[in-house]
Amino acid sequence: TTNHLRHLESMATHPSGAGKIPRLNAVILGESLASEEDDLVFPSHDFSQQAHVPSPQKYLEMYNRSIVDPGGFWSDIASEFYWKEKWGQQVYSENLDVTKGKIKIEWFKGGITNICYNCLDKNVESGNGDKVALHWEGNEPDVDGSLTYRQLFEKVCQLANFLKDNGVKKGDTVIIYLPMLMELPITMLACARIGAIHSVVFAGYSAESLLQRIMDCKPKIVVTCNAVKRGKKVLNLKEIVDAALSESSQNGISVDSCLTYENESAMKKEDTKWQKGRDIWWQDVVPKYPTTCDVVWVDAEDPLFLLYTSGSTGKPKGVLHTTGGYMIYTATTFKYAFDYKESDVYWCTADCGWITGHSYVTYGPLLNGATVILYEGYVTRYSRKSLRVLGSVGEPINPSAWRWFFNVVGDSRCPISDTWWQTETGGFMITPLPGAWAQKPGSATFPFFGVEPVIVDEKGKEIEGECSGYLCVKSSWPGAFRTLYGDHDRYETTYFKPFPGYYFSGDGCSRDKNGYYWLTGRVDDVINVSGHRIGTAEVESALVSHPQCAEAAVVGVEHEVKGQGIYAFVTLVEGVPYSEDLRKSLVLVVRNQIGAFAAPDRIHWAPSLPKTRSGKIMRRILRKIASRQLDELGDISTLADPSVVDQLIALADS
Ligand code: 6R9
């Protein structure tokens, strides 16, 4: 047994531990206890009894097997899915140590399957054809719809036939730039059905960001819709795609077709700009195709999708996930972290533009035959009696937010799965298993099956027991990403070189005396705004593209609502005066180049930036100024010009 699980073992065997869990109702013991860490929230007896993992004992038994015999553990689970041919002798092979050669992760290699088949055909064939797969709630109260598994299957097949007919083959990429319409998961599944690689670009990204992704993955087709309504506002998505496509063709990457869904409630066909020969109306062509389509069988290690995510430097990274391991991992994490049961109706508020929408709106739930709701909305007006489990992801949830979620949304009854994971990890890594053990508000608790988290110090040495440091993972898991698209070097440099022998997450973490994990946020230059990952470098390069901006440095600051806010220090070109208009146009440049969600919350005028003698910006100091912790600036003597700091402080509230 790994070290950090000792506490669970003691919970499992100690009379005041596991024995107690089933007997206690969901009570919060917090008030009387000294520290947050000791604040235990127990699952109810009823919940634990019916849970897939009802006790710490059961978890430990499964977890230990998953670590001692990963091949056996995961192949037992994989056998519950459809494989045209079984994988080879070796269930997995890995090298996570850069000093030993190329980083390589493979799961179920040689196994032949298709994730779309497992999501749809398998469910239809097993008698679930009439079960609702997707319930969709539109922006307007009366705009909605649902699809059963059979109907979804038919829609996916029609689109898959269209794609094939339009030259999309196995291994080709398709960019999807759609809001949360049912057509979004439909397109993902249609790509998967024919072995094409989908790359969903969140429909809040600007033309510039879309262009960057088009240039990187060179899609055969772009799938979009004409417009979408956000509240009362109409966003013309097609215009954004047009701009990106015309720019990309000027740069030598021309996309053959742009399949456009008419999102009637937002904009009519007639009002949509059109490029003959390239643009195709979805409703005109797709419904004419047959409602069955042969599956293109793929190897477990064939790519399934690319999803771009922000790094601390340079252009966005194309995180590549393959088919087999991702399929098994998302299906399994979904089942256990939400204690999924066949009669459940499941709703995840994430947009498919992010990894959560891939793994836990589309693939994980559909692989389990679940009924999924697609909607972004709110909750307290309705009865919440049927809620069983709540989930949270994307950023550290502080104990008071946790309590609100638990008490108000969940009526103090529903366990919360605070799931820590990343685009790169494919699925949940550290997560409560509801019913299995007591939770601590704000802690993601313990690792999922097959995951070996470690905390290392600056030198990359593993630290045991109660500690804080950098969160790494020691061995591979099926859902791990396999490379950064077209840049395996960057993959190794970013994730495996910082601490040789481990996958480095980029997050800081501490482990308390009971072995619970507490995520403390990014330790690199990535800002997490309302769960959106934004690289400081991206925002900076958008700012400096403004003709009047000479230099910019961006840091994250605590933000009451968004978790972190974006705080930008801007040095103007000599002679340009500060003005409110200029401030606005700087914000606009970021909105246009990245997207509205990346707009700086604050622009702080900076006559110059604090730099070391070798020219490195000292962000540590900027962070302190941004959060007004002026008495904690620390040593500023290594600055080339320490007087910069006083100038910045003087301008703090201007
Ligand atoms: C799934 C997702 C990943 C980053 C990750 C971390 C933060 C995610 C968290 C969490 C604290 C949690 N993060 N889950 N921090 N507690 N439960 O969000 O993927 O968009 O790639 O972001 O989000 O900092 O490194 P992604």
XYZ file of C-alpha atoms and ligand atoms in Angstrom:
680
model
C 0.000 0.000 0.000
C 1.247 3.437 -0.849
C 2.054 5.704 1.997
C -0.623 8.298 1.591
C -3.340 5.704 1.999
C -2.494 4.773 5.543
C -5.207 7.012 6.887
C -7.818 5.332 4.724
C -6.628 1.995 5.965
C -7.066 3.180 9.483
C -10.525 4.520 8.602
C -11.267 1.102 7.244
C -10.206 -0.750 10.319
C -10.589 1.692 13.180
C -13.871 1.521 15.084
C -14.271 5.285 14.967
C -13.438 5.364 11.267
C -15.062 3.274 8.623
C -17.397 1.625 11.030
C -18.756 5.032 11.703
C -19.166 6.192 8.158
C -22.317 4.231 7.434
C -23.892 5.189 10.734
C -23.379 8.914 10.544
C -25.643 11.086 8.517
C -24.137 13.803 6.383
C -23.055 16.038 9.189
C -20.597 18.809 9.148
C -18.361 18.665 12.135
C -16.430 21.745 11.063
C -17.420 24.360 13.590
C -15.948 22.682 16.608
C -12.750 21.565 14.979
C -9.489 23.383 14.907
C -8.475 23.364 11.272
C -9.997 22.931 7.840
C -8.085 19.735 7.450
C -9.949 18.111 10.284
C -13.301 19.114 8.894
C -14.798 15.796 7.859
C -18.098 15.376 6.046
C -19.356 11.821 6.106
C -21.534 10.207 3.482
C -24.908 8.992 4.710
C -25.504 5.376 5.515
C -28.048 5.043 2.712
C -25.734 6.521 0.165
C -22.765 4.381 1.112
C -24.826 1.222 1.093
C -25.900 1.596 -2.500
C -22.581 2.985 -3.792
C -20.309 1.157 -6.247
C -17.526 1.651 -3.735
C -19.269 1.550 -0.358
C -16.288 1.703 1.977
C -12.611 2.511 2.349
C -11.918 -1.250 2.427
C -13.442 -1.763 -0.983
C -11.541 1.198 -2.408
C -8.250 0.022 -0.957
C -8.767 -3.434 -2.344
C -9.436 -2.062 -5.830
C -6.829 0.681 -5.637
C -4.111 -1.683 -4.511
C -4.833 -4.056 -7.323
C -4.805 -1.175 -9.831
C -1.307 -0.229 -8.699
C 0.169 -3.690 -8.255
C -1.354 -5.122 -11.420
C -2.415 -2.244 -13.704
C -2.572 -4.493 -16.748
C -4.939 -6.951 -15.112
C -7.040 -4.285 -13.458
C -7.630 -2.261 -16.620
C -8.009 -5.160 -18.989
C -10.793 -6.608 -16.834
C -12.633 -3.309 -17.207
C -11.776 -2.946 -20.904
C -13.284 -6.371 -21.563
C -16.716 -4.937 -20.804
C -16.461 -2.853 -23.975
C -16.569 -3.891 -27.602
C -13.275 -4.691 -29.280
C -13.171 -5.989 -32.807
C -9.854 -7.518 -31.932
C -8.322 -7.836 -28.523
C -5.114 -6.003 -27.665
C -1.769 -7.731 -27.744
C 0.054 -9.587 -24.981
C 1.169 -6.391 -23.338
C -1.717 -4.369 -21.921
C 0.439 -1.275 -21.636
C 3.958 -0.035 -22.068
C 5.466 3.160 -20.813
C 8.529 5.237 -20.322
C 8.053 8.358 -18.216
C 11.739 8.899 -17.606
C 13.453 11.327 -19.986
C 16.843 10.110 -18.874
C 15.989 6.665 -20.232
C 14.867 7.742 -23.692
C 11.801 8.940 -25.497
C 8.657 9.372 -23.431
C 6.138 6.795 -24.513
C 2.743 5.748 -23.200
C 0.637 3.049 -24.820
C -2.448 1.223 -23.604
C -4.250 -1.710 -25.251
C -2.032 -1.425 -28.334
C -3.107 -3.776 -31.060
C -6.664 -3.698 -29.757
C -9.094 -2.709 -32.498
C -12.165 -0.748 -31.521
C -14.193 2.409 -32.082
C -15.383 4.757 -29.339
C -18.456 5.888 -31.286
C -19.474 2.242 -31.663
C -19.131 1.782 -27.911
C -21.140 4.948 -27.195
C -23.971 4.287 -29.641
C -24.213 0.932 -31.424
C -23.456 -0.985 -28.264
C -26.210 0.796 -26.343
C -28.745 0.456 -29.139
C -27.952 -3.225 -29.562
C -28.237 -3.936 -25.859
C -31.825 -2.685 -25.843
C -31.269 0.936 -24.828
C -32.185 2.377 -28.236
C -35.256 4.143 -26.857
C -33.531 5.568 -23.824
C -32.893 9.301 -24.051
C -29.231 10.014 -24.703
C -29.342 13.806 -24.908
C -31.796 16.332 -23.522
C -30.975 19.737 -24.874
C -32.186 23.012 -23.392
C -31.657 26.042 -25.583
C -31.030 29.649 -24.731
C -34.736 30.468 -25.113
C -37.146 28.689 -22.730
C -39.168 27.097 -25.532
C -36.243 25.949 -27.631
C -35.262 22.435 -26.637
C -35.078 18.872 -27.885
C -34.037 15.338 -27.064
C -32.530 12.396 -28.873
C -32.777 8.759 -27.911
C -29.743 6.549 -28.365
C -31.193 5.306 -31.652
C -31.923 8.804 -32.917
C -28.486 9.990 -31.902
C -26.978 7.008 -33.676
C -28.869 7.925 -36.855
C -27.856 11.573 -36.751
C -24.242 10.657 -36.156
C -24.303 8.203 -39.051
C -25.765 10.790 -41.432
C -23.056 13.258 -40.576
C -20.359 10.595 -40.743
C -21.554 9.743 -44.253
C -21.438 13.403 -45.203
C -17.905 13.746 -43.875
C -16.738 10.666 -45.754
C -18.393 11.929 -48.903
C -16.555 15.192 -48.524
C -13.184 13.570 -48.397
C -12.631 13.180 -44.664
C -10.629 10.022 -44.076
C -9.164 8.205 -41.117
C -6.467 10.375 -39.554
C -7.740 13.667 -41.047
C -8.554 16.470 -38.663
C -11.861 18.313 -38.385
C -12.220 21.558 -36.481
C -15.496 22.050 -34.659
C -16.416 25.612 -33.737
C -19.874 25.234 -32.264
C -21.732 26.341 -29.147
C -23.524 23.782 -26.977
C -26.002 22.550 -29.543
C -26.639 18.835 -29.904
C -24.747 19.120 -33.187
C -21.553 19.534 -31.176
C -21.425 16.056 -29.608
C -22.960 14.712 -32.823
C -20.016 16.047 -34.800
C -17.479 14.702 -32.305
C -19.041 11.255 -32.508
C -19.299 11.355 -36.309
C -15.587 12.094 -36.555
C -14.780 9.283 -34.151
C -16.965 6.922 -36.154
C -14.831 7.338 -39.257
C -11.485 7.581 -37.487
C -11.124 11.325 -38.074
C -9.501 13.447 -35.369
C -11.748 16.145 -33.975
C -10.487 19.362 -32.546
C -13.158 21.375 -30.807
C -12.409 25.067 -30.473
C -14.465 26.772 -27.763
C -16.896 29.099 -29.535
C -15.817 32.004 -27.349
C -12.375 32.095 -28.955
C -11.598 34.892 -31.386
C -10.832 34.556 -35.114
C -7.149 34.948 -34.300
C -7.167 32.009 -31.876
C -9.188 29.901 -34.278
C -6.714 30.746 -37.040
C -3.788 29.645 -34.886
C -5.444 26.255 -34.392
C -6.335 25.907 -38.067
C -2.730 26.635 -39.018
C -1.495 24.043 -36.542
C -3.760 21.086 -37.317
C -4.754 21.843 -40.927
C -8.324 20.558 -40.850
C -10.037 19.102 -43.873
C -13.344 20.660 -42.850
C -14.547 23.198 -40.328
C -17.956 22.632 -38.761
C -19.733 25.662 -37.306
C -23.105 27.384 -37.065
C -24.124 30.790 -38.310
C -24.690 32.406 -34.932
C -25.513 31.897 -31.303
C -27.377 33.960 -28.757
C -25.802 34.782 -25.447
C -28.640 36.282 -23.463
C -30.066 38.855 -25.836
C -26.870 39.327 -27.774
C -26.312 37.576 -31.105
C -22.779 36.382 -31.743
C -21.983 35.906 -35.397
C -19.828 32.793 -35.276
C -19.752 32.324 -39.030
C -18.117 35.738 -39.421
C -15.371 34.666 -37.049
C -14.839 31.456 -39.001
C -14.827 33.401 -42.291
C -12.121 35.703 -41.000
C -10.006 32.784 -39.791
C -10.454 30.840 -43.023
C -9.586 33.708 -45.324
C -6.502 34.464 -43.266
C -5.438 30.823 -43.210
C -5.781 30.451 -46.969
C -3.604 33.524 -47.428
C -1.058 31.681 -45.326
C -1.187 28.581 -47.463
C -3.656 26.472 -45.478
C -6.932 26.326 -47.314
C -9.843 24.428 -45.867
C -12.042 22.691 -48.447
C -15.421 23.058 -46.813
C -17.189 24.836 -44.021
C -20.268 22.956 -42.880
C -22.611 25.489 -41.284
C -25.579 24.648 -39.103
C -28.411 27.136 -39.310
C -29.082 28.043 -35.704
C -32.420 29.500 -36.584
C -33.312 31.013 -33.256
C -30.211 33.191 -33.425
C -29.959 34.050 -37.122
C -31.682 33.215 -40.371
C -29.965 31.790 -43.413
C -30.654 34.922 -45.435
C -28.679 37.057 -43.014
C -25.620 34.845 -43.105
C -22.614 35.749 -45.242
C -21.819 32.944 -47.634
C -18.868 31.788 -49.697
C -20.097 29.674 -52.591
C -18.143 26.519 -53.261
C -16.835 26.340 -49.723
C -19.799 26.824 -47.401
C -22.487 24.184 -47.020
C -25.709 24.415 -45.018
C -25.934 21.445 -42.656
C -29.729 21.224 -42.903
C -29.604 21.173 -46.719
C -27.321 18.193 -47.055
C -26.788 16.122 -43.928
C -30.380 14.833 -43.495
C -30.228 13.390 -47.019
C -27.573 10.857 -46.073
C -28.351 7.281 -44.974
C -28.928 6.727 -41.277
C -26.424 3.926 -41.016
C -22.709 4.155 -41.579
C -20.069 1.491 -41.254
C -17.617 2.057 -38.468
C -13.978 2.622 -39.327
C -12.162 0.360 -36.886
C -9.081 1.888 -35.350
C -6.175 0.822 -33.189
C -6.431 1.680 -29.507
C -3.465 3.992 -30.033
C -4.903 5.808 -33.054
C -5.644 9.448 -32.263
C -9.162 10.369 -31.188
C -8.919 14.112 -30.679
C -6.793 17.153 -30.293
C -7.656 19.809 -27.783
C -5.646 22.987 -27.565
C -4.764 24.273 -24.150
C -2.734 27.160 -22.821
C 0.802 26.688 -21.704
C 3.052 29.027 -19.805
C 4.913 30.058 -22.938
C 4.344 30.324 -26.649
C 1.483 29.094 -28.738
C -1.292 26.841 -27.432
C -0.494 23.165 -27.139
C -2.388 20.547 -29.097
C -3.011 17.911 -26.457
C -3.444 14.592 -28.232
C -5.580 11.779 -26.858
C -5.814 8.348 -28.388
C -8.768 6.002 -28.536
C -8.604 2.915 -26.346
C -7.108 4.114 -23.086
C -9.103 7.333 -23.144
C -12.299 5.362 -23.731
C -11.751 3.030 -20.802
C -10.539 5.764 -18.504
C -13.390 8.250 -19.080
C -16.004 5.511 -18.823
C -14.576 4.205 -15.550
C -13.948 7.546 -13.859
C -17.467 8.666 -14.807
C -19.014 5.558 -13.329
C -17.172 5.691 -10.011
C -16.736 9.401 -9.300
C -20.447 10.044 -9.843
C -21.543 6.655 -8.571
C -23.499 6.438 -11.804
C -26.639 4.275 -11.898
C -28.701 3.436 -14.964
C -31.733 5.458 -13.887
C -29.751 8.644 -13.276
C -30.178 11.748 -15.371
C -26.832 13.465 -15.582
C -26.058 17.110 -16.159
C -22.647 18.667 -16.553
C -22.566 22.398 -17.198
C -19.276 22.319 -19.095
C -18.984 23.331 -22.727
C -17.592 20.756 -25.129
C -14.951 23.347 -26.004
C -13.083 22.216 -22.893
C -11.848 18.813 -21.811
C -14.657 18.430 -19.272
C -17.163 18.577 -22.098
C -15.238 15.892 -23.963
C -14.816 13.454 -21.120
C -17.877 14.160 -18.982
C -20.541 15.539 -21.319
C -19.890 13.319 -24.285
C -17.740 10.236 -23.966
C -17.826 9.159 -20.320
C -21.623 9.370 -19.921
C -22.512 7.926 -23.334
C -20.128 5.018 -22.848
C -22.169 4.243 -19.737
C -25.471 4.581 -21.573
C -26.435 7.620 -19.498
C -29.047 10.277 -20.175
C -27.226 13.591 -20.482
C -28.550 17.136 -20.230
C -26.935 19.822 -22.347
C -27.584 23.209 -20.827
C -25.873 26.065 -19.083
C -28.210 27.462 -16.401
C -29.079 27.680 -12.769
C -30.665 25.695 -10.072
C -32.290 26.970 -6.937
C -35.714 27.686 -8.467
C -36.313 24.015 -8.938
C -36.754 21.016 -6.735
C -33.452 19.340 -6.102
C -34.794 16.251 -4.383
C -33.627 13.938 -7.105
C -30.012 15.101 -6.924
C -27.658 12.355 -5.798
C -24.100 13.526 -6.411
C -22.576 16.931 -7.119
C -19.362 17.540 -8.999
C -16.822 20.313 -9.166
C -13.796 20.834 -11.352
C -11.434 23.338 -12.825
C -10.059 25.242 -9.895
C -9.570 24.909 -6.180
C -12.963 25.164 -4.487
C -12.529 26.896 -1.164
C -14.221 25.519 1.939
C -16.899 28.226 2.016
C -17.849 27.690 -1.638
C -17.848 23.963 -0.922
C -20.280 24.502 1.942
C -22.592 26.616 -0.196
C -22.591 23.913 -2.854
C -23.182 21.220 -0.258
C -25.815 23.004 1.852
C -27.707 25.092 -0.694
C -27.475 23.106 -3.908
C -27.270 19.662 -2.401
C -29.529 20.272 0.619
C -26.725 18.929 2.846
C -27.414 15.507 1.426
C -25.339 14.983 -1.713
C -21.665 14.067 -1.684
C -19.479 16.419 -3.729
C -16.947 15.005 -6.128
C -14.277 17.700 -6.250
C -12.343 16.229 -9.133
C -8.787 17.274 -9.849
C -7.555 16.612 -13.363
C -6.397 18.330 -16.534
C -6.836 18.429 -20.291
C -3.682 16.360 -20.384
C -4.885 13.651 -18.014
C -8.032 12.850 -20.010
C -10.056 12.047 -16.901
C -10.291 12.474 -13.145
C -7.056 11.843 -11.256
C -7.721 12.769 -7.662
C -11.358 12.617 -6.693
C -13.699 11.616 -3.930
C -15.601 8.403 -4.542
C -18.971 9.321 -3.081
C -19.971 6.917 -0.382
C -16.531 5.467 0.098
C -14.963 7.870 2.554
C -15.424 11.104 4.451
C -14.771 14.297 2.536
C -12.998 17.446 3.624
C -14.394 20.664 2.120
C -11.783 21.962 -0.308
C -9.835 18.742 -0.718
C -9.959 16.539 -3.805
C -9.238 13.699 -1.347
C -7.594 10.540 -2.783
C -6.304 9.207 -6.116
C -8.493 7.349 -8.572
C -7.712 3.723 -9.414
C -4.410 3.358 -11.208
C -3.155 6.833 -10.339
C 0.013 7.230 -8.295
C 0.337 10.876 -7.324
C 3.532 12.052 -5.681
C 4.584 15.350 -4.223
C 8.154 16.365 -5.017
C 10.367 19.164 -3.762
C 12.310 21.718 -5.832
C 14.928 19.132 -6.620
C 12.432 16.555 -7.777
C 12.764 14.400 -4.707
C 9.612 12.652 -3.565
C 8.377 13.805 -0.178
C 6.392 11.514 2.041
C 3.615 12.107 4.515
C 2.355 15.537 5.423
C 3.971 18.014 3.023
C 3.602 20.562 0.234
C 5.331 20.691 -3.102
C 4.850 20.015 -6.777
C 2.238 17.527 -7.843
C 3.546 14.810 -10.121
C 2.400 11.379 -11.232
C 4.656 8.378 -11.090
C 3.306 5.940 -13.650
C 1.001 6.097 -16.639
C -2.764 5.685 -16.599
C -4.932 4.803 -19.604
C -6.348 8.307 -20.110
C -2.995 10.084 -20.280
C -2.278 12.232 -23.361
C 0.345 10.742 -25.632
C 1.985 13.786 -27.130
C 1.563 17.415 -28.108
C 0.459 17.441 -31.710
C 3.474 17.762 -33.948
C 5.793 18.621 -31.079
C 6.918 15.641 -29.031
C 9.920 17.653 -27.828
C 7.716 20.237 -26.223
C 5.716 17.406 -24.639
C 8.856 16.053 -23.017
C 10.223 19.455 -22.079
C 7.048 20.757 -20.503
C 5.829 17.721 -18.651
C 8.656 15.244 -18.142
C 11.904 17.219 -17.952
C 11.148 19.386 -14.913
C 11.244 16.312 -12.635
C 12.803 13.350 -14.419
C 10.912 10.130 -13.884
C 7.559 11.816 -13.372
C 4.720 13.516 -15.199
C 4.643 17.073 -13.854
C 1.192 18.626 -13.607
C 2.148 22.275 -13.196
C 0.144 22.399 -9.971
C 1.170 22.923 -6.401
C -0.300 20.594 -3.824
C -0.182 19.651 -0.210
C -1.033 16.454 1.577
C -2.362 16.579 5.113
C -1.675 14.236 7.971
C -4.527 11.993 6.887
C -3.266 11.688 3.334
C -5.883 13.988 1.767
C -4.663 15.997 -1.219
C -5.238 19.760 -1.369
C -4.607 21.474 -4.692
C -3.177 24.947 -4.299
C -3.137 26.213 -7.905
C -0.709 26.541 -10.777
C 2.933 27.003 -10.042
C 3.736 28.114 -13.586
C 2.628 31.158 -15.549
C -0.838 29.893 -16.232
C -3.825 31.786 -14.850
C -7.045 29.972 -14.092
C -9.974 32.323 -14.701
C -13.324 30.709 -13.898
C -11.801 27.409 -14.847
C -10.401 28.683 -18.161
C -6.704 28.136 -18.497
C -4.971 31.195 -19.862
C -1.243 31.553 -20.359
C 0.185 34.887 -19.251
C 2.340 34.813 -22.393
C -0.737 34.693 -24.627
C -2.276 37.753 -23.013
C 1.043 39.579 -23.085
C 1.585 38.957 -26.748
C -1.922 40.166 -27.515
C -1.262 43.360 -25.531
C 2.067 44.111 -27.177
C 0.502 43.747 -30.604
C -1.266 47.023 -29.808
C 0.734 49.730 -31.591
C 0.942 51.874 -28.481
C 2.021 49.140 -26.125
C 5.756 48.724 -25.711
C 5.801 45.974 -23.125
C 3.401 44.034 -20.935
C 3.560 41.666 -17.995
C 0.527 39.753 -16.832
C -0.086 38.094 -13.483
C -3.022 36.397 -11.815
C -4.672 37.937 -8.760
C -7.259 36.529 -6.449
C -10.770 37.276 -7.674
C -13.865 36.808 -5.565
C -16.002 35.384 -8.340
C -13.630 34.086 -10.983
C -11.078 32.479 -8.691
C -8.305 34.354 -10.424
C -8.445 37.575 -12.372
C -6.059 38.857 -15.028
C -3.926 41.811 -13.997
C -1.812 43.437 -16.680
C 1.107 45.806 -16.231
C 1.517 47.810 -19.424
C 4.370 50.023 -20.550
C 3.399 52.397 -23.325
C 5.463 53.518 -26.268
C 7.396 56.661 -25.320
C 5.388 59.822 -25.419
C 1.968 58.162 -25.417
C -0.173 59.517 -22.564
C -2.269 57.311 -20.307
C -5.987 57.496 -21.035
C -9.201 55.625 -20.380
C -9.706 55.152 -24.110
C -6.343 53.534 -24.435
C -7.096 51.278 -21.516
C -10.279 50.171 -23.266
C -8.571 49.560 -26.557
C -5.917 47.437 -24.839
C -8.621 45.282 -23.310
C -10.289 45.064 -26.696
C -7.135 43.823 -28.344
C -7.067 40.873 -25.947
C -10.754 40.159 -26.495
C -10.212 40.162 -30.228
C -7.110 38.056 -30.227
C -7.970 35.461 -27.620
C -11.584 35.844 -26.574
C -13.747 37.750 -24.129
C -12.945 35.358 -21.286
C -9.282 36.412 -21.394
C -9.919 40.168 -21.114
C -7.758 41.720 -18.371
C -9.647 42.820 -15.297
C -7.126 45.563 -14.722
C -4.549 47.493 -16.644
C -1.857 48.996 -14.434
C 0.275 51.651 -16.132
C 3.941 50.873 -15.768
C 6.609 53.415 -16.740
C 8.861 50.353 -16.782
C 8.847 46.797 -15.428
C 10.909 45.361 -12.584
C 13.674 43.334 -14.202
C 16.755 41.506 -13.098
C 20.090 42.545 -14.534
C 19.760 39.762 -17.058
C 16.460 41.231 -18.193
C 14.015 38.792 -16.611
C 10.775 40.278 -15.397
C 10.375 39.590 -11.691
C 6.775 38.452 -11.595
C 6.982 37.684 -7.917
C 7.140 41.427 -7.267
C 4.387 42.182 -9.759
C 2.110 39.660 -8.069
C 2.645 41.347 -4.731
C 1.935 44.783 -6.183
C -1.143 43.470 -7.975
C -2.535 42.029 -4.758
C -1.412 45.113 -2.818
C 0.710 43.090 -0.456
C 3.192 45.916 -0.450
C 4.888 44.939 2.772
C 5.735 41.533 1.319
C 7.742 42.612 -1.706
C 10.778 40.775 -0.443
C 14.279 41.408 -1.679
C 14.252 43.928 -4.522
C 17.963 44.593 -4.525
C 18.611 42.237 -7.412
C 16.595 44.482 -9.700
C 18.469 46.387 -12.344
C 16.593 49.490 -11.185
C 14.877 49.147 -7.797
C 13.195 52.551 -8.118
C 10.803 50.983 -10.643
C 8.927 49.460 -7.718
C 8.090 52.833 -6.151
C 6.911 54.171 -9.479
C 4.585 51.209 -9.866
C 3.192 51.576 -6.373
C 2.557 55.264 -7.005
C 0.491 54.410 -10.065
C -1.398 51.578 -8.416
C -4.729 53.333 -8.145
C -4.560 55.582 -11.146
C -10.294 19.564 -16.004
C -9.658 20.880 -16.212
C -6.405 22.086 -15.460
C -6.013 22.908 -14.258
C -5.200 22.119 -13.260
C -5.500 22.857 -11.981
C -6.940 23.282 -12.130
C -8.629 21.413 -12.140
C -9.113 21.227 -10.035
C -8.119 22.215 -10.181
C -8.079 22.501 -7.899
C -9.584 20.917 -8.706
N -7.865 22.316 -11.511
N -9.388 20.751 -11.269
N -7.606 22.844 -9.116
N -9.018 21.574 -7.683
N -10.539 20.017 -8.477
O -10.000 21.844 -15.550
O -8.690 20.924 -17.161
O -8.739 23.200 -18.258
O -6.765 21.622 -18.467
O -7.249 22.827 -16.327
O -7.178 23.322 -13.545
O -4.691 23.995 -11.866
O -3.843 22.115 -13.622
P -7.848 22.171 -17.628
